[in-house]
Short mmCIF file of N, CA and C in Angstrom, two decimals:
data_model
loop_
_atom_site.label_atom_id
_atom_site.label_comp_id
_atom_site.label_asym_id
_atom_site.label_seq_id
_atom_site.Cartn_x
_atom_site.Cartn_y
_atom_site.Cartn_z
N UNK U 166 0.85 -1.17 0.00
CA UNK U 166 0.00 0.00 0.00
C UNK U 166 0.90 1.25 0.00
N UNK U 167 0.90 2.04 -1.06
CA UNK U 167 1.46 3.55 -1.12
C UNK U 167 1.18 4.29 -0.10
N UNK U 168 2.41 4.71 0.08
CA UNK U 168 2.01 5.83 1.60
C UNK U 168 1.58 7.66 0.90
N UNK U 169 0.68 7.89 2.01
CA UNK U 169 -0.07 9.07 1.53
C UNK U 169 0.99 10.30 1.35
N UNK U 170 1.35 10.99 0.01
CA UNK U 170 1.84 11.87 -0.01
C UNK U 170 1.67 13.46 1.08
N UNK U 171 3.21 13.83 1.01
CA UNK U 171 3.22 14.87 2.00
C UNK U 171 1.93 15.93 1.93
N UNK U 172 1.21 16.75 1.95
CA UNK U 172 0.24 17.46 1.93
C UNK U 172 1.29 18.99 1.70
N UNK U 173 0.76 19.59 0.98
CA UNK U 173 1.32 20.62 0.93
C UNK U 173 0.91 22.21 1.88
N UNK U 174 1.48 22.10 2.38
CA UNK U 174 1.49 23.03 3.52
C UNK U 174 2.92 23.34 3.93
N UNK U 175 2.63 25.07 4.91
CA UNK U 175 4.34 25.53 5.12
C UNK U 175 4.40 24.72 6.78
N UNK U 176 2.74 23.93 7.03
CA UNK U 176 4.00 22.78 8.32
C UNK U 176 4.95 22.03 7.86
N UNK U 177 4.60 20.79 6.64
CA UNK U 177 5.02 20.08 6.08
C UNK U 177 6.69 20.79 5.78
N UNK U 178 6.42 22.29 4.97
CA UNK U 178 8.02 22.22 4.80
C UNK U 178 8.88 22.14 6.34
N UNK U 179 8.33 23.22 6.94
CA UNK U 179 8.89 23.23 8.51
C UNK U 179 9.36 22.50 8.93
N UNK U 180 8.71 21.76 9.34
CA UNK U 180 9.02 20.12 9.75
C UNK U 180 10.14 19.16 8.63
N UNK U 181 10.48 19.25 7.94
CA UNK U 181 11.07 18.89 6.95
C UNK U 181 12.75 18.52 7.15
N UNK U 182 13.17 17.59 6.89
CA UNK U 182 14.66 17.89 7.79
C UNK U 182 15.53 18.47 6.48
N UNK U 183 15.29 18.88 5.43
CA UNK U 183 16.35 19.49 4.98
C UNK U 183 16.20 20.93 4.99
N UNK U 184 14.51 21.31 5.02
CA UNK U 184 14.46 23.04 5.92
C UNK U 184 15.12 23.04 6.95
N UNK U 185 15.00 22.17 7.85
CA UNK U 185 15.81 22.24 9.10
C UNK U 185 17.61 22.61 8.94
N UNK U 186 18.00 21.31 7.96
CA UNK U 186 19.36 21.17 8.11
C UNK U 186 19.40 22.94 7.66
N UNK U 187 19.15 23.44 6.60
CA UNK U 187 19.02 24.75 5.79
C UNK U 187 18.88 25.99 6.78
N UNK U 188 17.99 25.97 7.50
CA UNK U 188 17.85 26.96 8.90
C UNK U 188 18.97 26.71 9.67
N UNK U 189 19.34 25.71 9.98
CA UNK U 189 19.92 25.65 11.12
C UNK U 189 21.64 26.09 10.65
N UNK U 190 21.57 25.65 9.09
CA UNK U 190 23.33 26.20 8.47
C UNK U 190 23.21 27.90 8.51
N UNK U 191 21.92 28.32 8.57
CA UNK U 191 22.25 30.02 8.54
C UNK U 191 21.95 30.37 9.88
N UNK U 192 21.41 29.88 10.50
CA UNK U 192 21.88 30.53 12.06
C UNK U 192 23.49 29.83 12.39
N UNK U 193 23.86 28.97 12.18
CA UNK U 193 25.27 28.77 12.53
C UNK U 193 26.50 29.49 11.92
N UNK U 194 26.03 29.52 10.14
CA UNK U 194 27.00 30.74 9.67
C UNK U 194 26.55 32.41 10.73
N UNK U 195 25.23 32.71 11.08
CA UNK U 195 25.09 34.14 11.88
C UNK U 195 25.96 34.12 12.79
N UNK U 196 25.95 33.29 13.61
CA UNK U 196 27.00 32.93 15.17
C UNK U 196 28.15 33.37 14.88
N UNK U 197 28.64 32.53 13.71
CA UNK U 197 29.93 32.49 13.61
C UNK U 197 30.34 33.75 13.22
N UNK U 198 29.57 34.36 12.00
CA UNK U 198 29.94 35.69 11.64
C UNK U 198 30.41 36.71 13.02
N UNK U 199 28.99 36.51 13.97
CA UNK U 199 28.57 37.72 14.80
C UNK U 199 29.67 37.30 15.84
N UNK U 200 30.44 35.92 16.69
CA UNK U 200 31.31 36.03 17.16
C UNK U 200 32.76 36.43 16.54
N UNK U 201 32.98 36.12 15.09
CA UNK U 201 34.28 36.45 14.77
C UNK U 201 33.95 37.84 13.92
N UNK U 202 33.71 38.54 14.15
CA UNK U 202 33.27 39.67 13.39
C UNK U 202 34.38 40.58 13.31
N UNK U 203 35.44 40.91 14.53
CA UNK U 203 36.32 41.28 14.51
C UNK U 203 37.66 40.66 13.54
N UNK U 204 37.85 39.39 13.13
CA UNK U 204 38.89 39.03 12.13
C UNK U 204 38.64 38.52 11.04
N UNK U 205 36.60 39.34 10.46
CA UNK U 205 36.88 38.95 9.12
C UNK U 205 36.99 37.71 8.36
N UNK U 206 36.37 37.01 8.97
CA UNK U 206 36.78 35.60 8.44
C UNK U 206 35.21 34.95 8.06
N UNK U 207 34.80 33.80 6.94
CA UNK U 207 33.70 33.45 6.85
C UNK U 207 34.38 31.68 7.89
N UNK U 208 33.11 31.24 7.75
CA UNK U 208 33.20 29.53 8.19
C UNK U 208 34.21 28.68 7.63
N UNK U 209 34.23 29.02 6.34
CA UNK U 209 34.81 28.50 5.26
C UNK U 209 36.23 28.67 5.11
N UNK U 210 36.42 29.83 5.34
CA UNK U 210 37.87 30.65 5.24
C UNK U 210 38.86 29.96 6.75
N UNK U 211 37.69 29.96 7.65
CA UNK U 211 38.11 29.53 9.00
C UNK U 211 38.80 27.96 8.49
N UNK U 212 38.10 27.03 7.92
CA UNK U 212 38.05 25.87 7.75
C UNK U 212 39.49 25.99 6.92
N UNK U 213 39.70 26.80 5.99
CA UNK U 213 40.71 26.23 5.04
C UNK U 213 42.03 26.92 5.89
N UNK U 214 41.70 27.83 6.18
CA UNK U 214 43.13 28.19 7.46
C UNK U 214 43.64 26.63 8.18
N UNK U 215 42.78 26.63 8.82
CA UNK U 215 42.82 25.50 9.86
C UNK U 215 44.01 24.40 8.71
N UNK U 216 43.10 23.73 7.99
CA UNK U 216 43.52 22.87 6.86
C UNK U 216 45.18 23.25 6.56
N UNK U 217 44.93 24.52 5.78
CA UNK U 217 46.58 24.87 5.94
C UNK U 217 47.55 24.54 7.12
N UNK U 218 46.93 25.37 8.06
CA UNK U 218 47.91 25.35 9.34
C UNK U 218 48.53 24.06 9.64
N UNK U 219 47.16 23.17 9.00
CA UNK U 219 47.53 21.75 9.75
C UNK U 219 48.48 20.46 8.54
N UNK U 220 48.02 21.58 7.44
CA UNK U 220 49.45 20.83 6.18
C UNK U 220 49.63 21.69 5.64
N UNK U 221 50.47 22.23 5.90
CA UNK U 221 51.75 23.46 5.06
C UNK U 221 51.83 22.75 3.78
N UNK U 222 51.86 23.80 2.61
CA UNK U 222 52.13 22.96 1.69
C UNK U 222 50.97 22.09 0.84
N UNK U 223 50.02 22.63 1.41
CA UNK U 223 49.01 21.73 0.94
C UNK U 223 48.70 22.54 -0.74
N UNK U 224 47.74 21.77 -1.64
CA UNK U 224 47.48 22.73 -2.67
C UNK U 224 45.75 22.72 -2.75
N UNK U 225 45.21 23.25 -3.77
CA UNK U 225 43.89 23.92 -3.60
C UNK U 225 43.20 22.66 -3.77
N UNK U 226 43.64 21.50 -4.93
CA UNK U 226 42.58 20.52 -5.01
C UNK U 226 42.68 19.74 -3.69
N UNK U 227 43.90 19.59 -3.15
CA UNK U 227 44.00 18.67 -1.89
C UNK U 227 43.08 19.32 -0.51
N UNK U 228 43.00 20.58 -0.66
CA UNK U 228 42.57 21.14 0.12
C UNK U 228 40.74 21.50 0.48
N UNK U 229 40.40 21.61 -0.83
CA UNK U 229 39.39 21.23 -1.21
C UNK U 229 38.88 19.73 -0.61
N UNK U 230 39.48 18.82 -1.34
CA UNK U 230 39.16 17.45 -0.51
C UNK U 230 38.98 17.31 0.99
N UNK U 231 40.33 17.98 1.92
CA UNK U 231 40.13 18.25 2.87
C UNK U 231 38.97 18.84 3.75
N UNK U 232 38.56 19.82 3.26
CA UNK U 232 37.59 20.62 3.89
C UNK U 232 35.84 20.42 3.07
N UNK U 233 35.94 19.34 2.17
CA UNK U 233 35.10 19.16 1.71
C UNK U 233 34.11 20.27 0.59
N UNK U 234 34.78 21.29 0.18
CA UNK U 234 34.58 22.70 -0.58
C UNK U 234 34.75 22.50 -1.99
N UNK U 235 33.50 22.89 -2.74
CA UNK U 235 34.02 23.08 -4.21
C UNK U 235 35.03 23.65 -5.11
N UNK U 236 35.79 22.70 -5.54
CA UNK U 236 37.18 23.35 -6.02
C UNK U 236 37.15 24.44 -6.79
N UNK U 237 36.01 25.34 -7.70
CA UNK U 237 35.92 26.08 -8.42
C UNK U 237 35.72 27.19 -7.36
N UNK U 238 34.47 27.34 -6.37
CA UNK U 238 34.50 28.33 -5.45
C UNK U 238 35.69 28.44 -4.56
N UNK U 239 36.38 27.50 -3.88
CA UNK U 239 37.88 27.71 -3.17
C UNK U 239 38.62 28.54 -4.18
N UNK U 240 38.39 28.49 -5.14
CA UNK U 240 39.45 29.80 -5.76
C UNK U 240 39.59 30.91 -5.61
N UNK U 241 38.44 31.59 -4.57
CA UNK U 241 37.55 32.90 -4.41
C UNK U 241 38.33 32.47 -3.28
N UNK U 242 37.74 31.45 -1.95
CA UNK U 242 38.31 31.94 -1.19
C UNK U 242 39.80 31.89 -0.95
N UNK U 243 40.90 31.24 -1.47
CA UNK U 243 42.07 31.31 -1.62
C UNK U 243 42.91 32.28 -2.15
N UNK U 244 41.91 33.44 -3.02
CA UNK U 244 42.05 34.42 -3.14
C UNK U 244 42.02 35.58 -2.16
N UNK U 245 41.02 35.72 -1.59
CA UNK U 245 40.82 36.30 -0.03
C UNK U 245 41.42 36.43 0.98
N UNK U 246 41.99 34.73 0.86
CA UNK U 246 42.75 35.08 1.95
C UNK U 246 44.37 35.67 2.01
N UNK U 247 44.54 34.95 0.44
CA UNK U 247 46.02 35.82 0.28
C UNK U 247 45.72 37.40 0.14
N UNK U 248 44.87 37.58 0.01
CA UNK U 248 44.74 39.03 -0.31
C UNK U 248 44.76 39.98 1.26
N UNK U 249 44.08 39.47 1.92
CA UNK U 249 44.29 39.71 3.27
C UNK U 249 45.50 39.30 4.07
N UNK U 250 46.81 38.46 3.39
CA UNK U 250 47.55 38.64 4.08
C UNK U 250 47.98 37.14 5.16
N UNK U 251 46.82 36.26 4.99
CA UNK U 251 46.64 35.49 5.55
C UNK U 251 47.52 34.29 4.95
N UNK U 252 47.69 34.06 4.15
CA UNK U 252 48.17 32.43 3.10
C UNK U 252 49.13 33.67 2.15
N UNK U 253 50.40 32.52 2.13
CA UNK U 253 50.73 32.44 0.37
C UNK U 253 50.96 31.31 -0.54
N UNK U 254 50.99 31.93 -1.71
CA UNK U 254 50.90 30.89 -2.24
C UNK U 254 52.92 30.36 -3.16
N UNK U 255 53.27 29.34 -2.76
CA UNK U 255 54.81 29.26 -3.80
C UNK U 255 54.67 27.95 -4.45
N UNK U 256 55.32 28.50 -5.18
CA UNK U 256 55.44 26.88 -6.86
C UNK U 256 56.13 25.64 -6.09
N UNK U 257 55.18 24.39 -6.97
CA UNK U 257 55.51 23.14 -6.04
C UNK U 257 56.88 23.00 -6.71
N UNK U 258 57.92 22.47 -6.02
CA UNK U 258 59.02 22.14 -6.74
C UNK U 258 59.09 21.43 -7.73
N UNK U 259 58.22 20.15 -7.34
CA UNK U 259 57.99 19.11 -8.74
C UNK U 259 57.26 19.70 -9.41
N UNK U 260 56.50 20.28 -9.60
CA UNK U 260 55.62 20.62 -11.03
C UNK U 260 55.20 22.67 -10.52
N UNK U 261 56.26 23.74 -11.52
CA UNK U 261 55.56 24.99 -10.95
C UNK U 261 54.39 25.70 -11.26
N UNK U 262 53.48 24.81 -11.88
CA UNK U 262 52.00 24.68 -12.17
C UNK U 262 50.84 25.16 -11.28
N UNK U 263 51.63 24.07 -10.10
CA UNK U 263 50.65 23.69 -8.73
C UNK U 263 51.33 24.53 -8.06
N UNK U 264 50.52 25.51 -7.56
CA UNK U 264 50.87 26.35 -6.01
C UNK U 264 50.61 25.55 -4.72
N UNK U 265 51.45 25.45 -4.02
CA UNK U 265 51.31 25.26 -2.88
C UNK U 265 50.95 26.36 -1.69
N UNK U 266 49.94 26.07 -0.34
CA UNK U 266 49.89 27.28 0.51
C UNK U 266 50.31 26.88 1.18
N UNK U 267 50.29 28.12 2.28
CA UNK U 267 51.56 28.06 3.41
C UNK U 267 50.63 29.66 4.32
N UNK U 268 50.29 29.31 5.48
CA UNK U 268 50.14 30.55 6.59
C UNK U 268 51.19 31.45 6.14
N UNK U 269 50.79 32.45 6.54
CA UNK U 269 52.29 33.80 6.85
C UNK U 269 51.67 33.83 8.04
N UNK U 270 52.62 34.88 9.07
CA UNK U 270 53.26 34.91 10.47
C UNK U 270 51.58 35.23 11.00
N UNK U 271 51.04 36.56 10.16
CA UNK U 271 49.82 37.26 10.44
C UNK U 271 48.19 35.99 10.35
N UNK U 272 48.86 35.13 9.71
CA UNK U 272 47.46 34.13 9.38
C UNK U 272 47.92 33.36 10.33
N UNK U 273 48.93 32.95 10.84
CA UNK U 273 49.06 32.21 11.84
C UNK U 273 48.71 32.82 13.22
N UNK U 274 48.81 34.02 13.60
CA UNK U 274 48.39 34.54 14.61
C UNK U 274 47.04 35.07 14.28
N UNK U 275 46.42 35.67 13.12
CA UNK U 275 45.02 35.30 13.54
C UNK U 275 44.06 33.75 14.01
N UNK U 276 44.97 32.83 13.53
CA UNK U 276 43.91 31.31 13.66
C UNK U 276 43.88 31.46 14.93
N UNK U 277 45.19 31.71 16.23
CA UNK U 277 45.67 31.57 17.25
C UNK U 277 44.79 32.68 18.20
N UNK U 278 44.49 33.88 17.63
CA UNK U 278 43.73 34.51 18.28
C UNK U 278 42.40 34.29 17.82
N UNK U 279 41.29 33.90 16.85
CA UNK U 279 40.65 33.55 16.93
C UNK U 279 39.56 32.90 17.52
N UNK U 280 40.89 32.09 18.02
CA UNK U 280 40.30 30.47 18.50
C UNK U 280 38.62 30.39 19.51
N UNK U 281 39.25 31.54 20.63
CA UNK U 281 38.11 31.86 21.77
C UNK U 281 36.72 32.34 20.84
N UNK U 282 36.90 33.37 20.21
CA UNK U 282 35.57 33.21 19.36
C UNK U 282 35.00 32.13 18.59
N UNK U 283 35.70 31.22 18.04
CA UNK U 283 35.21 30.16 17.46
C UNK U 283 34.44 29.32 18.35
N UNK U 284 35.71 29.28 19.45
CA UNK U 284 34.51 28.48 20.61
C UNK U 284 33.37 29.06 20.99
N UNK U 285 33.66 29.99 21.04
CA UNK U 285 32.22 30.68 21.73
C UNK U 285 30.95 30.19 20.80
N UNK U 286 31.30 30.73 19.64
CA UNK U 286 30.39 30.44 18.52
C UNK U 286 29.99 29.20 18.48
N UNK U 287 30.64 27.89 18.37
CA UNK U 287 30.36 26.76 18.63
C UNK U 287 29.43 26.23 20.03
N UNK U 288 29.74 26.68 20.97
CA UNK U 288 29.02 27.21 21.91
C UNK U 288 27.92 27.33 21.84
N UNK U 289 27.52 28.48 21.25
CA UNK U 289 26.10 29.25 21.23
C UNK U 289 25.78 28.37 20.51
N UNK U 290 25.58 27.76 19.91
CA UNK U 290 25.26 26.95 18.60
C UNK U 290 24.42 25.75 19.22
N UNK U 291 25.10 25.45 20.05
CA UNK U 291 24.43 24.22 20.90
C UNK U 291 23.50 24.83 22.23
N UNK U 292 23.96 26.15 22.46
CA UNK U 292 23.68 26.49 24.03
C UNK U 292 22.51 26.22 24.18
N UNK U 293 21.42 26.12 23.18
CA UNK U 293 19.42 26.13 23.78
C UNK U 293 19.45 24.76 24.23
N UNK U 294 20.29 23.05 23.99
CA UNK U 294 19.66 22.40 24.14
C UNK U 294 20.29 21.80 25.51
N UNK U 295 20.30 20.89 26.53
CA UNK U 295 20.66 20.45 27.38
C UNK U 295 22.09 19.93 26.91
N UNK U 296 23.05 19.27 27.98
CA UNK U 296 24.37 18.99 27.81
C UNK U 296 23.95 17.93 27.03
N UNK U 297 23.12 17.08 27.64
CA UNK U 297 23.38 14.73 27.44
C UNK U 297 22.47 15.22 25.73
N UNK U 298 21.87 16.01 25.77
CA UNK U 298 20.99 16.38 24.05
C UNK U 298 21.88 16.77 23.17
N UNK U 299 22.94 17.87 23.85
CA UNK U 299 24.02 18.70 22.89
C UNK U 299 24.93 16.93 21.95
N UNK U 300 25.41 16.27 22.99
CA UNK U 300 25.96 14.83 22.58
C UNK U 300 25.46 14.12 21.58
N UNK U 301 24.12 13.69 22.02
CA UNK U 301 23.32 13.23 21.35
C UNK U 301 23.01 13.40 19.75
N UNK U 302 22.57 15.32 19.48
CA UNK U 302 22.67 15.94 18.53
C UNK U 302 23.97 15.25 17.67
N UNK U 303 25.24 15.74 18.44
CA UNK U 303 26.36 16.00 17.61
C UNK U 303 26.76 14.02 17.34
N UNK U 304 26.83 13.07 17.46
CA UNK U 304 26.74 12.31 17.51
C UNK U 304 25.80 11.12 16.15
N UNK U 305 24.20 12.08 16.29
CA UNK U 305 23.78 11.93 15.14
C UNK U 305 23.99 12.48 14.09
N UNK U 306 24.59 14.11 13.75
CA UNK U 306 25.03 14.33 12.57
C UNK U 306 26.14 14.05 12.41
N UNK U 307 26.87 13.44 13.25
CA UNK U 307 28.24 13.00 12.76
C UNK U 307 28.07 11.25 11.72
N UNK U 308 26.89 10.14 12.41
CA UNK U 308 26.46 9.29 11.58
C UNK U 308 25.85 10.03 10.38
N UNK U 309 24.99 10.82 10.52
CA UNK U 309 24.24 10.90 9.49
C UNK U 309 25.12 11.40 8.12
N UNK U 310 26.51 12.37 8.63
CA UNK U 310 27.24 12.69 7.59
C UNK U 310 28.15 12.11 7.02
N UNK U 311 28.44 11.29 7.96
CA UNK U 311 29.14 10.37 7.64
C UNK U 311 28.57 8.98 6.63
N UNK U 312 27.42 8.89 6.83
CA UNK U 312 27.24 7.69 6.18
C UNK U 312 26.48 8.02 4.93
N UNK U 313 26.36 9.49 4.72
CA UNK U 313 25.41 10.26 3.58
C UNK U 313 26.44 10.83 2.90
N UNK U 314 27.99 10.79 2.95
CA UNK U 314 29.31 11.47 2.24
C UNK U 314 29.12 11.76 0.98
N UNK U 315 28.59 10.13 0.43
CA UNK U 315 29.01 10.18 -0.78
C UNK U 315 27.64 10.95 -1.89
N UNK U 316 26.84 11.04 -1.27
CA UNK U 316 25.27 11.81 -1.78
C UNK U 316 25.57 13.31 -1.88
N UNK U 317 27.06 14.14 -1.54
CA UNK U 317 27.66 14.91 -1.65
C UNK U 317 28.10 15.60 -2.63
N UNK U 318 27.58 16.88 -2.78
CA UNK U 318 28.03 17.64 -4.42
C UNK U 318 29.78 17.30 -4.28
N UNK U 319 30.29 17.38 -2.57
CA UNK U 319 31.87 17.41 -2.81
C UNK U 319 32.02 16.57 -1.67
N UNK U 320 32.10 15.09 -1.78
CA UNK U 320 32.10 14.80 -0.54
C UNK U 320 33.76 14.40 0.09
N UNK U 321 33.51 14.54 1.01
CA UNK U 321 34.70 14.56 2.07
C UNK U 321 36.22 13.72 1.65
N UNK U 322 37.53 14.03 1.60
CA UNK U 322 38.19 13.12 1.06
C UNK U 322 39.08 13.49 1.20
N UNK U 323 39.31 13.60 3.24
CA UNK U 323 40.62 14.21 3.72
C UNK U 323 41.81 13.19 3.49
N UNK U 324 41.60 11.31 3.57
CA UNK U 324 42.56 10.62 3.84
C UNK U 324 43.44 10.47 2.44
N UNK U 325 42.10 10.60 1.32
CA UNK U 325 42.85 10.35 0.74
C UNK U 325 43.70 11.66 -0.14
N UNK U 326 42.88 12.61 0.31
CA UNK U 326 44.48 13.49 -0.21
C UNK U 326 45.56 13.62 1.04
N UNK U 327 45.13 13.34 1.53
CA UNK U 327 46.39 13.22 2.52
C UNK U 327 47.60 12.33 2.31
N UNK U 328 47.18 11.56 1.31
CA UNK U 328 48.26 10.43 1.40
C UNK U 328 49.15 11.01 0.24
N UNK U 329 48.18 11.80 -0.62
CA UNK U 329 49.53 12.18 -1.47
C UNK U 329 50.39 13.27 -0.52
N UNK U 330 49.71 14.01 0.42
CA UNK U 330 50.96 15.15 0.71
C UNK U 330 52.57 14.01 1.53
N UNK U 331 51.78 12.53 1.88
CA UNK U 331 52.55 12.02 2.70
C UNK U 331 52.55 12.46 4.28
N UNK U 332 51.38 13.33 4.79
CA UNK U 332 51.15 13.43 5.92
C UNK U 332 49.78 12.99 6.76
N UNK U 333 49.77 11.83 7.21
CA UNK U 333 48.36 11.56 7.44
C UNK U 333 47.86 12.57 8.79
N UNK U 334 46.88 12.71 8.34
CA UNK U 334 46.10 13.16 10.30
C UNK U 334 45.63 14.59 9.96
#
């Protein structure tokens, strides 16, 4: 027996978990904005810092993989951030095609001062629901993203570019 189609109504979308997932990504980009507001930085930008910091040397498609970001839009933000001062970019030795990034002194001390706003932001993010719920939450979107990767316009594919830089983790 066919199950009765959704009814169209704005409960139906409401209730909906990809309105949800959708609401809930723009109040988390607001947070983040409204706690880091002082260094300028989007979610994204945050994410590929990090990525850098954590493989020098990395390049845009690897990085991309890393942070799970469309390689055509990372060009914008890899632009940004060198432009601000944050990343540069120098020719891979084996091939001077491929740029490699690399923090400068100033992108390294913004990630470092950052940090407390990020938490905070992360923070607020969870703060409405109870502690043992906050777990709970984070727990299920970690299955749910995890096991939905590949249903991904860009899905996730830190290990394996990692193996070409030769640095796992």
């Amino acid at each position: 027996m066919p199950s009765k189609p959704t009814p169209v109504t704005m409960d139906a979308v409401y209730d909906a978990p990809g309105y949800l997932f959708r609401r809930m990504q723009q109040i988390a980009v607001s947070i983040f904005v409204e706690e880091c507001r002082a260094y300028d930085l989007t979610p994204v930008q945050f994410a590929a810092l990090v990525a850098i910091h954590t493989h020098p040397g990395i390049d845009a498609t690897r990085l991309s993989a890393v942070i799970a970001f469309d390689r055509s839009t990372l060009g914008n933000v890899i632009e940004r951030l060198e432009s601000k001062g944050h990343i540069e970019r120098k020719p891979s030795p084996g091939d001077k095609r491929i740029k490699l990034l690399y923090l400068t002194r100033e992108g390294a001390a913004l990630l470092r001062d950052i940090m407390p706003s990020v938490d905070r932001a992360q923070a607020r993010m969870l703060q409405p629901l109870k502690p043992a719920d906050r777990k709970t939450l984070l727990a299920l979107l970690t299955q749910l993203v995890d096991l939905s990767n590949e249903a991904s316009r860009v899905p996730l594919r830190a290990e394996d570019a990692l193996e070409h830089l030769g640095k796992a983790g």
